[in-house]
XYZ file of N, CA and C in Angstrom:
546
model
N 7.328 20.247 48.286
C 6.582 21.314 47.999
C 5.850 20.733 49.336
N 4.762 20.143 48.609
C 3.282 19.566 48.950
C 2.298 20.440 49.680
N 2.013 19.815 50.922
C 1.371 20.106 51.774
C 0.161 19.941 51.751
N -0.721 21.300 52.930
C -2.014 21.159 52.306
C -2.489 22.589 52.791
N -3.318 22.789 51.832
C -4.225 24.377 52.245
C -5.146 24.257 52.118
N -6.017 25.638 53.060
C -7.414 25.635 52.907
C -8.554 26.270 51.603
N -9.659 26.101 51.269
C -10.567 27.070 50.629
C -11.402 27.606 51.593
N -10.459 29.038 50.912
C -11.252 30.203 51.884
C -13.135 30.289 51.392
N -13.032 30.245 49.334
C -14.218 30.236 49.025
C -14.265 30.142 47.561
N -15.501 30.256 47.476
C -15.675 29.614 45.884
C -16.712 30.158 45.579
N -16.371 30.689 43.824
C -17.363 31.727 43.323
C -17.540 31.359 41.901
N -18.607 31.306 41.066
C -18.742 31.276 39.851
C -20.120 32.297 39.459
N -20.183 32.227 37.701
C -20.802 33.317 36.970
C -20.954 32.905 35.882
N -22.613 32.316 35.676
C -22.534 31.802 33.660
C -22.814 32.580 33.034
N -22.108 34.431 33.392
C -21.873 35.360 32.009
C -21.069 35.504 32.492
N -20.522 36.153 31.176
C -18.127 36.403 30.944
C -17.990 37.339 31.976
N -18.220 37.581 32.814
C -18.115 39.319 33.840
C -17.011 38.301 33.743
N -16.430 39.604 34.853
C -14.834 39.696 35.254
C -15.124 39.020 36.648
N -16.175 39.698 37.579
C -15.792 39.128 39.132
C -16.911 38.091 39.283
N -16.775 37.328 39.518
C -17.944 35.880 39.990
C -18.340 36.433 41.224
N -19.944 36.540 41.253
C -20.268 36.234 43.785
C -19.591 34.820 43.792
N -19.542 34.986 45.311
C -18.895 33.922 46.311
C -20.430 33.085 46.716
N -19.932 31.733 46.789
C -21.512 30.669 46.822
C -21.849 29.999 48.047
N -21.905 29.865 48.322
C -22.253 28.022 49.624
C -21.233 27.512 48.577
N -21.298 26.645 47.387
C -20.283 25.304 46.951
C -20.534 25.907 45.858
N -19.325 25.025 45.094
C -19.921 25.187 44.225
C -19.145 23.536 43.311
N -19.412 23.196 42.296
C -19.245 21.386 42.047
C -18.786 21.279 40.243
N -17.506 20.929 40.820
C -17.039 20.201 39.828
C -17.293 19.396 38.831
N -16.871 19.564 37.853
C -17.531 18.371 37.253
C -16.259 17.858 35.832
N -16.144 16.908 36.418
C -14.678 15.876 35.487
C -15.057 16.196 33.795
N -13.876 17.448 33.646
C -13.384 17.227 31.627
C -14.310 18.565 31.279
N -14.941 19.389 32.114
C -15.620 20.503 32.182
C -14.961 21.826 32.851
N -15.577 21.583 34.287
C -15.330 22.824 35.449
C -16.310 23.125 36.015
N -15.951 24.302 36.112
C -17.592 24.510 37.106
C -18.997 24.319 36.531
N -19.749 23.949 37.069
C -20.648 24.068 36.942
C -21.294 25.150 37.287
N -22.150 25.667 35.549
C -23.287 26.710 35.575
C -21.918 27.593 35.245
N -20.851 27.930 35.354
C -19.887 28.659 34.893
C -19.610 29.352 33.648
N -19.412 30.136 33.076
C -19.267 30.458 31.757
C -17.796 30.457 30.846
N -17.229 29.628 31.755
C -15.524 28.807 31.646
C -15.940 27.741 31.311
N -16.864 27.193 32.043
C -16.898 25.937 31.046
C -16.945 25.267 31.092
N -16.677 24.096 30.752
C -16.408 23.177 28.636
C -14.961 21.996 28.359
N -15.104 21.583 27.530
C -14.434 20.884 27.463
C -13.223 21.713 25.838
N -14.212 22.551 25.589
C -12.755 23.594 24.780
C -12.794 25.348 24.873
N -11.884 26.062 24.579
C -11.348 26.493 25.335
C -12.905 27.592 25.159
N -13.293 29.051 26.732
C -14.357 29.533 26.688
C -14.262 30.934 26.631
N -13.235 31.423 26.947
C -12.743 32.745 26.863
C -12.471 33.010 25.681
N -12.937 34.418 25.864
C -13.908 34.798 24.135
C -13.368 35.334 22.960
N -11.651 35.489 23.440
C -10.449 36.316 23.204
C -10.024 34.324 22.391
N -10.122 33.852 22.999
C -9.377 31.822 22.354
C -10.082 31.247 21.655
N -11.650 32.145 22.156
C -13.186 30.755 20.984
C -12.465 31.686 19.755
N -11.927 32.914 19.399
C -11.790 33.811 18.147
C -10.787 33.780 17.563
N -9.501 33.113 18.758
C -9.062 32.286 17.924
C -9.013 31.073 16.964
N -9.208 30.450 18.131
C -9.598 28.913 17.433
C -10.476 27.781 18.881
N -12.287 27.768 18.734
C -12.390 27.500 19.518
C -13.010 25.912 18.742
N -11.836 25.107 18.265
C -11.668 23.693 19.385
C -10.496 23.448 19.554
N -9.184 24.699 20.370
C -8.377 23.836 21.616
C -9.446 23.595 22.358
N -8.436 22.739 23.408
C -8.729 22.551 24.571
C -9.421 23.518 25.836
N -10.005 23.362 26.793
C -10.116 24.620 27.775
C -9.061 24.087 28.740
N -8.605 24.434 28.470
C -6.924 24.517 29.951
C -6.895 25.155 30.850
N -8.548 25.948 31.322
C -9.191 26.656 31.247
C -9.744 26.790 32.497
N -10.513 25.906 32.640
C -11.498 25.204 33.554
C -12.018 25.738 35.463
N -10.527 25.563 35.412
C -11.047 26.511 36.944
C -9.687 27.370 37.573
N -10.417 28.410 37.642
C -9.296 29.568 37.892
C -8.983 29.335 39.573
N -8.213 29.556 39.825
C -7.427 29.817 41.794
C -6.676 30.924 42.009
N -7.412 31.170 43.423
C -6.627 32.312 43.593
C -6.038 31.896 44.920
N -4.373 32.373 45.582
C -4.319 32.494 46.506
C -4.734 33.911 47.207
N -4.997 34.201 48.655
C -5.953 35.273 49.382
C -4.872 35.350 50.115
N -3.651 35.117 49.797
C -2.422 35.972 50.218
C -2.008 36.894 48.785
N -2.413 37.502 48.446
C -2.024 38.188 47.205
C -3.105 39.310 47.148
N -4.056 38.959 48.359
C -5.111 40.324 48.373
C -4.012 41.413 49.365
N -4.162 39.989 50.252
C -3.246 41.426 51.690
C -1.862 41.782 50.747
N -0.827 41.398 49.931
C 0.045 42.302 49.178
C -0.787 43.294 49.102
N -1.527 43.137 47.816
C -1.870 44.395 47.438
C -2.897 45.261 47.858
N -2.953 45.147 48.995
C -3.904 45.948 49.682
C -3.239 46.991 50.493
N -1.856 46.090 50.977
C -0.368 47.031 51.289
C -0.179 48.352 50.517
N -0.449 48.586 48.620
C -0.183 49.249 47.791
C -1.880 50.011 48.211
N -2.573 50.174 48.765
C -3.424 50.765 48.422
C -5.224 49.902 47.325
N -4.933 48.425 47.069
C -6.257 48.090 46.671
C -6.822 47.656 47.509
N -7.729 47.475 47.197
C -9.385 46.741 48.962
C -9.880 45.164 47.475
N -8.806 43.771 47.521
C -9.891 42.527 46.773
C -10.358 41.959 47.509
N -11.460 41.201 47.253
C -12.368 40.553 48.106
C -12.610 39.523 46.970
N -12.519 37.282 47.885
C -12.844 36.473 46.950
C -14.125 36.636 45.981
N -13.230 36.932 44.405
C -13.853 36.584 43.578
C -13.993 37.535 42.671
N -13.457 38.544 43.317
C -13.716 40.019 42.204
C -12.741 40.034 41.353
N -11.653 39.206 41.007
C -10.352 38.931 39.859
C -10.701 37.878 38.762
N -12.304 37.213 39.586
C -13.014 36.103 38.050
C -12.264 34.930 38.620
N -11.776 34.400 39.473
C -11.807 33.076 40.450
C -13.044 32.417 41.019
N -12.018 31.163 41.366
C -13.632 30.158 41.220
C -12.828 29.782 42.220
N -12.039 29.898 42.828
C -11.369 29.723 44.350
C -10.697 30.035 44.784
N -11.209 30.766 46.039
C -9.485 31.331 45.906
C -9.070 30.044 47.534
N -7.592 30.334 47.473
C -7.045 29.113 48.284
C -6.112 30.643 49.869
N -6.022 29.374 50.651
C -4.701 30.026 51.384
C -4.033 28.822 52.399
N -2.684 28.788 52.458
C -1.598 28.660 52.563
C -0.917 27.764 52.041
N -1.460 27.679 50.467
C -0.702 27.120 49.741
C 0.225 28.614 49.012
N 1.417 28.325 48.208
C 1.846 28.689 47.498
C 1.451 28.242 45.970
N 0.617 28.465 45.715
C -0.179 28.322 44.194
C 1.318 28.731 43.460
N 1.802 29.783 42.841
C 2.282 30.028 41.539
C 3.771 29.399 41.714
N 3.937 28.578 42.688
C 5.089 27.935 42.648
C 5.310 25.976 42.882
N 3.673 25.825 42.069
C 4.061 24.602 41.610
C 3.444 23.989 39.816
N 4.048 23.108 40.039
C 5.231 22.354 38.952
C 3.742 22.189 38.743
N 3.065 22.482 36.414
C 2.954 21.901 35.709
C 2.213 20.196 35.854
N 1.484 20.233 36.157
C 0.492 19.191 36.381
C 0.688 18.530 37.900
N 0.659 18.825 38.339
C 0.454 19.650 40.387
C -1.108 18.021 40.581
N -1.597 17.777 41.050
C -2.526 17.874 41.461
C -3.230 18.598 42.944
N -4.545 18.913 42.576
C -5.347 19.604 43.403
C -6.134 18.414 44.064
N -6.410 18.031 45.618
C -7.368 17.134 45.830
C -8.142 17.933 46.878
N -9.677 18.316 46.999
C -9.627 19.974 46.969
C -10.846 18.936 47.896
N -11.405 19.330 48.722
C -12.861 18.226 49.758
C -12.998 16.620 49.644
N -13.473 16.291 49.269
C -13.757 15.053 49.103
C -13.021 14.052 49.056
N -13.864 14.503 47.205
C -13.755 14.380 46.231
C -12.643 14.879 44.539
N -13.187 16.315 45.384
C -12.593 16.754 43.926
C -11.213 16.480 43.035
N -11.043 16.478 42.044
C -9.193 16.636 41.668
C -8.915 17.399 39.902
N -8.150 18.726 40.729
C -7.699 19.542 39.979
C -6.559 19.365 39.649
N -6.345 19.358 38.110
C -4.775 19.264 37.770
C -3.794 20.464 37.372
N -3.171 20.910 37.853
C -2.705 22.287 37.586
C -1.576 22.689 36.274
N -2.892 22.889 35.220
C -2.046 23.818 33.552
C -1.315 24.464 33.653
N -0.687 25.474 34.241
C -0.375 27.486 34.059
C -0.848 27.504 35.525
N -0.005 29.480 35.018
C -1.170 30.554 34.404
C -1.538 31.081 34.651
N -2.616 32.475 34.824
C -3.700 32.618 34.865
C -3.230 34.004 34.232
N -3.395 34.627 32.874
C -2.573 35.182 31.678
C -3.159 37.407 31.966
N -3.394 37.258 33.499
C -4.117 38.261 33.597
C -3.826 39.516 32.353
N -5.328 40.060 32.645
C -6.249 41.038 31.545
C -6.457 42.205 31.756
N -6.108 43.438 30.694
C -6.156 44.584 30.712
C -8.148 45.155 31.236
N -8.117 43.994 31.482
C -9.624 44.481 33.170
C -9.223 44.675 34.333
N -8.746 44.063 34.231
C -8.060 44.290 35.613
C -8.059 44.992 36.827
N -7.389 46.833 35.031
C -7.009 47.985 35.584
C -8.952 49.129 35.554
N -9.626 47.994 34.472
C -11.847 48.992 35.071
C -12.027 48.592 36.009
N -11.787 47.372 36.857
C -11.720 47.096 37.704
C -11.234 48.257 38.935
N -9.370 47.852 38.787
C -9.288 49.190 39.616
C -8.165 49.978 39.225
N -7.678 51.450 38.642
C -7.013 50.911 37.876
C -5.839 51.440 38.658
N -4.286 51.294 38.597
C -2.977 50.512 38.078
C -3.001 48.807 39.272
N -4.296 48.754 39.021
C -3.759 46.620 39.709
C -3.182 46.275 39.044
N -3.461 46.175 37.559
C -2.427 44.807 36.967
C -1.082 45.245 36.726
N -0.737 46.735 36.955
C 0.509 46.300 37.230
C 1.143 45.823 38.807
N 0.294 45.615 39.546
C 0.517 44.761 41.249
C 0.707 43.507 40.198
N -0.218 43.122 39.395
C -0.296 41.593 39.199
C 0.257 40.515 38.285
N 1.112 42.130 37.523
C 1.805 41.107 36.831
C 3.129 42.505 35.940
N 4.437 41.722 36.623
C 5.164 42.158 36.338
C 5.797 41.992 35.759
N 7.970 42.070 35.590
C 8.763 41.891 35.688
C 10.471 41.279 36.482
N 11.173 40.356 36.213
C 11.492 39.776 37.408
C 13.530 40.713 36.345
N 14.242 40.567 38.151
C 15.862 41.195 37.348
C 15.888 41.028 36.361
N 15.538 39.836 35.088
C 15.617 39.553 34.351
C 15.225 39.659 32.942
N 14.643 40.683 33.580
C 13.276 41.060 32.685
C 12.091 40.312 32.551
N 12.133 39.055 32.366
C 10.986 37.755 32.337
C 9.678 39.263 32.738
N 7.999 38.365 31.795
C 7.258 38.442 32.925
C 7.087 37.817 34.113
N 6.259 38.055 35.017
C 5.648 37.531 36.475
C 5.111 37.534 36.965
N 3.661 36.584 36.360
C 2.619 36.396 36.053
C 2.004 36.218 37.985
N 0.839 37.294 38.650
C 0.989 37.243 40.010
C -0.907 36.852 40.511
N -1.405 36.462 39.208
C -2.712 36.425 39.188
C -3.146 35.287 39.481
N -2.786 34.457 39.699
C -2.988 32.513 39.951
C -2.901 31.894 39.208
N -4.181 30.682 39.180
C -3.058 29.739 38.435
C -4.482 28.948 37.760
N -4.713 28.246 36.637
C -5.364 27.202 36.362
C -5.866 25.310 35.591
N -6.513 25.126 36.011
C -6.137 23.549 35.973
C -7.371 23.245 35.375
N -7.087 21.769 34.866
C -8.233 21.874 34.453
C -9.558 20.137 35.728
N -10.164 19.541 35.553
C -11.250 18.793 36.364
C -10.687 17.523 35.853
N -10.319 16.738 37.136
C -9.523 15.391 36.921
C -10.903 14.590 37.076
N -11.913 14.826 38.786
C -12.257 14.336 39.285
C -13.527 14.955 39.496
N -14.440 15.590 40.034
C -15.455 15.977 40.178
C -16.406 16.121 41.609
N -16.478 17.228 42.236
C -17.090 16.963 43.931
C -17.309 18.069 43.624
N -18.336 18.510 44.960
C -18.556 19.250 45.664
C -17.471 19.732 46.876
N -17.129 21.840 46.442
C -16.331 22.172 47.154
C -16.947 23.500 47.419
N -16.095 23.294 48.818
C -17.353 24.499 49.849
C -15.952 25.784 50.677
N -15.922 27.229 51.388
C -15.238 27.725 51.986
C -14.501 26.162 52.971
N -13.449 26.797 54.023
C -13.140 25.600 54.725
C -12.930 24.393 54.044
N -12.642 23.744 53.283
C -12.377 22.237 52.704
C -11.155 22.594 52.008
N -10.359 21.311 52.977
C -9.215 21.356 52.806
C -8.006 20.874 51.459
N -6.948 21.030 51.496
C -7.284 21.195 49.606
C -5.341 20.393 49.972
N -5.714 18.642 49.781
C -4.257 18.526 49.386
C -3.350 18.478 47.798
N -1.966 18.755 47.888
C -1.078 18.709 46.606
C -0.411 17.282 46.666
N -0.578 16.891 44.861
C 0.512 15.475 45.192
C 0.981 15.793 43.718
N 2.528 16.245 43.960
C 3.227 16.862 42.786
C 2.865 15.304 42.051
N 3.681 16.096 40.402
C 3.717 14.378 39.658
C 5.169 14.374 39.380
N 5.581 13.850 38.957
C 6.457 12.217 39.168
C 7.636 13.827 37.991
N 8.825 12.502 37.662
C 10.024 13.366 37.349
C 10.336 14.368 37.018
N 11.133 15.211 36.215
C 11.572 17.118 36.495
C 10.082 17.776 36.477
N 10.566 18.327 36.892
C 9.084 19.326 37.757
C 8.937 20.561 36.881
N 8.090 20.577 35.505
C 7.784 22.082 34.853
C 7.296 23.187 35.230
N 8.539 24.245 35.701
C 7.260 25.146 35.881
C 6.393 25.794 34.974
N 4.889 26.385 36.045
C 3.682 26.873 35.036
C 4.559 28.403 34.509
N 3.530 27.708 32.597
C 3.829 28.951 31.802
C 1.852 29.494 31.922
N 1.691 30.295 30.931
C 0.861 31.113 31.276
C -0.209 29.880 30.357
N -1.184 29.870 30.248
C -2.090 29.330 29.723
C -3.159 30.110 29.621
């Protein structure tokens, strides 16, 4: 696998809003996430997770979605633009969902994000566009849940990320563990 991809868009929001406005750049902060984003922090920030246990480590500091998903759901009549599903970084040219846990994404000149798992799509997606949730989460032929709404990661090295930046992929050593929801 490995390879390279490209940053299509970067987005952030200081509020717990569903979508995030696109920015000219975002700054990733080591151990925290996207500077100024509501989901940044060492411990969980997602409201439902805070309610369960606010001391848990935040494995969801950065949310990445592959732009190719927008084309797929577009074939079913949905129009989705970068940032509208709440992601911080929209990518092109990488099989994000196929990356193993622990993969390092080297983004731009300095930033490094370690992949922690799959985003678990929430019902708010249907509030954005009715029926879209079924397009980004479903079941395979064995009845297993398949999540397609992007991946989550933690910031290992900070840096500024801009549209057009290259994304390098460094796979972990040892046996690869498939992504699970985080």
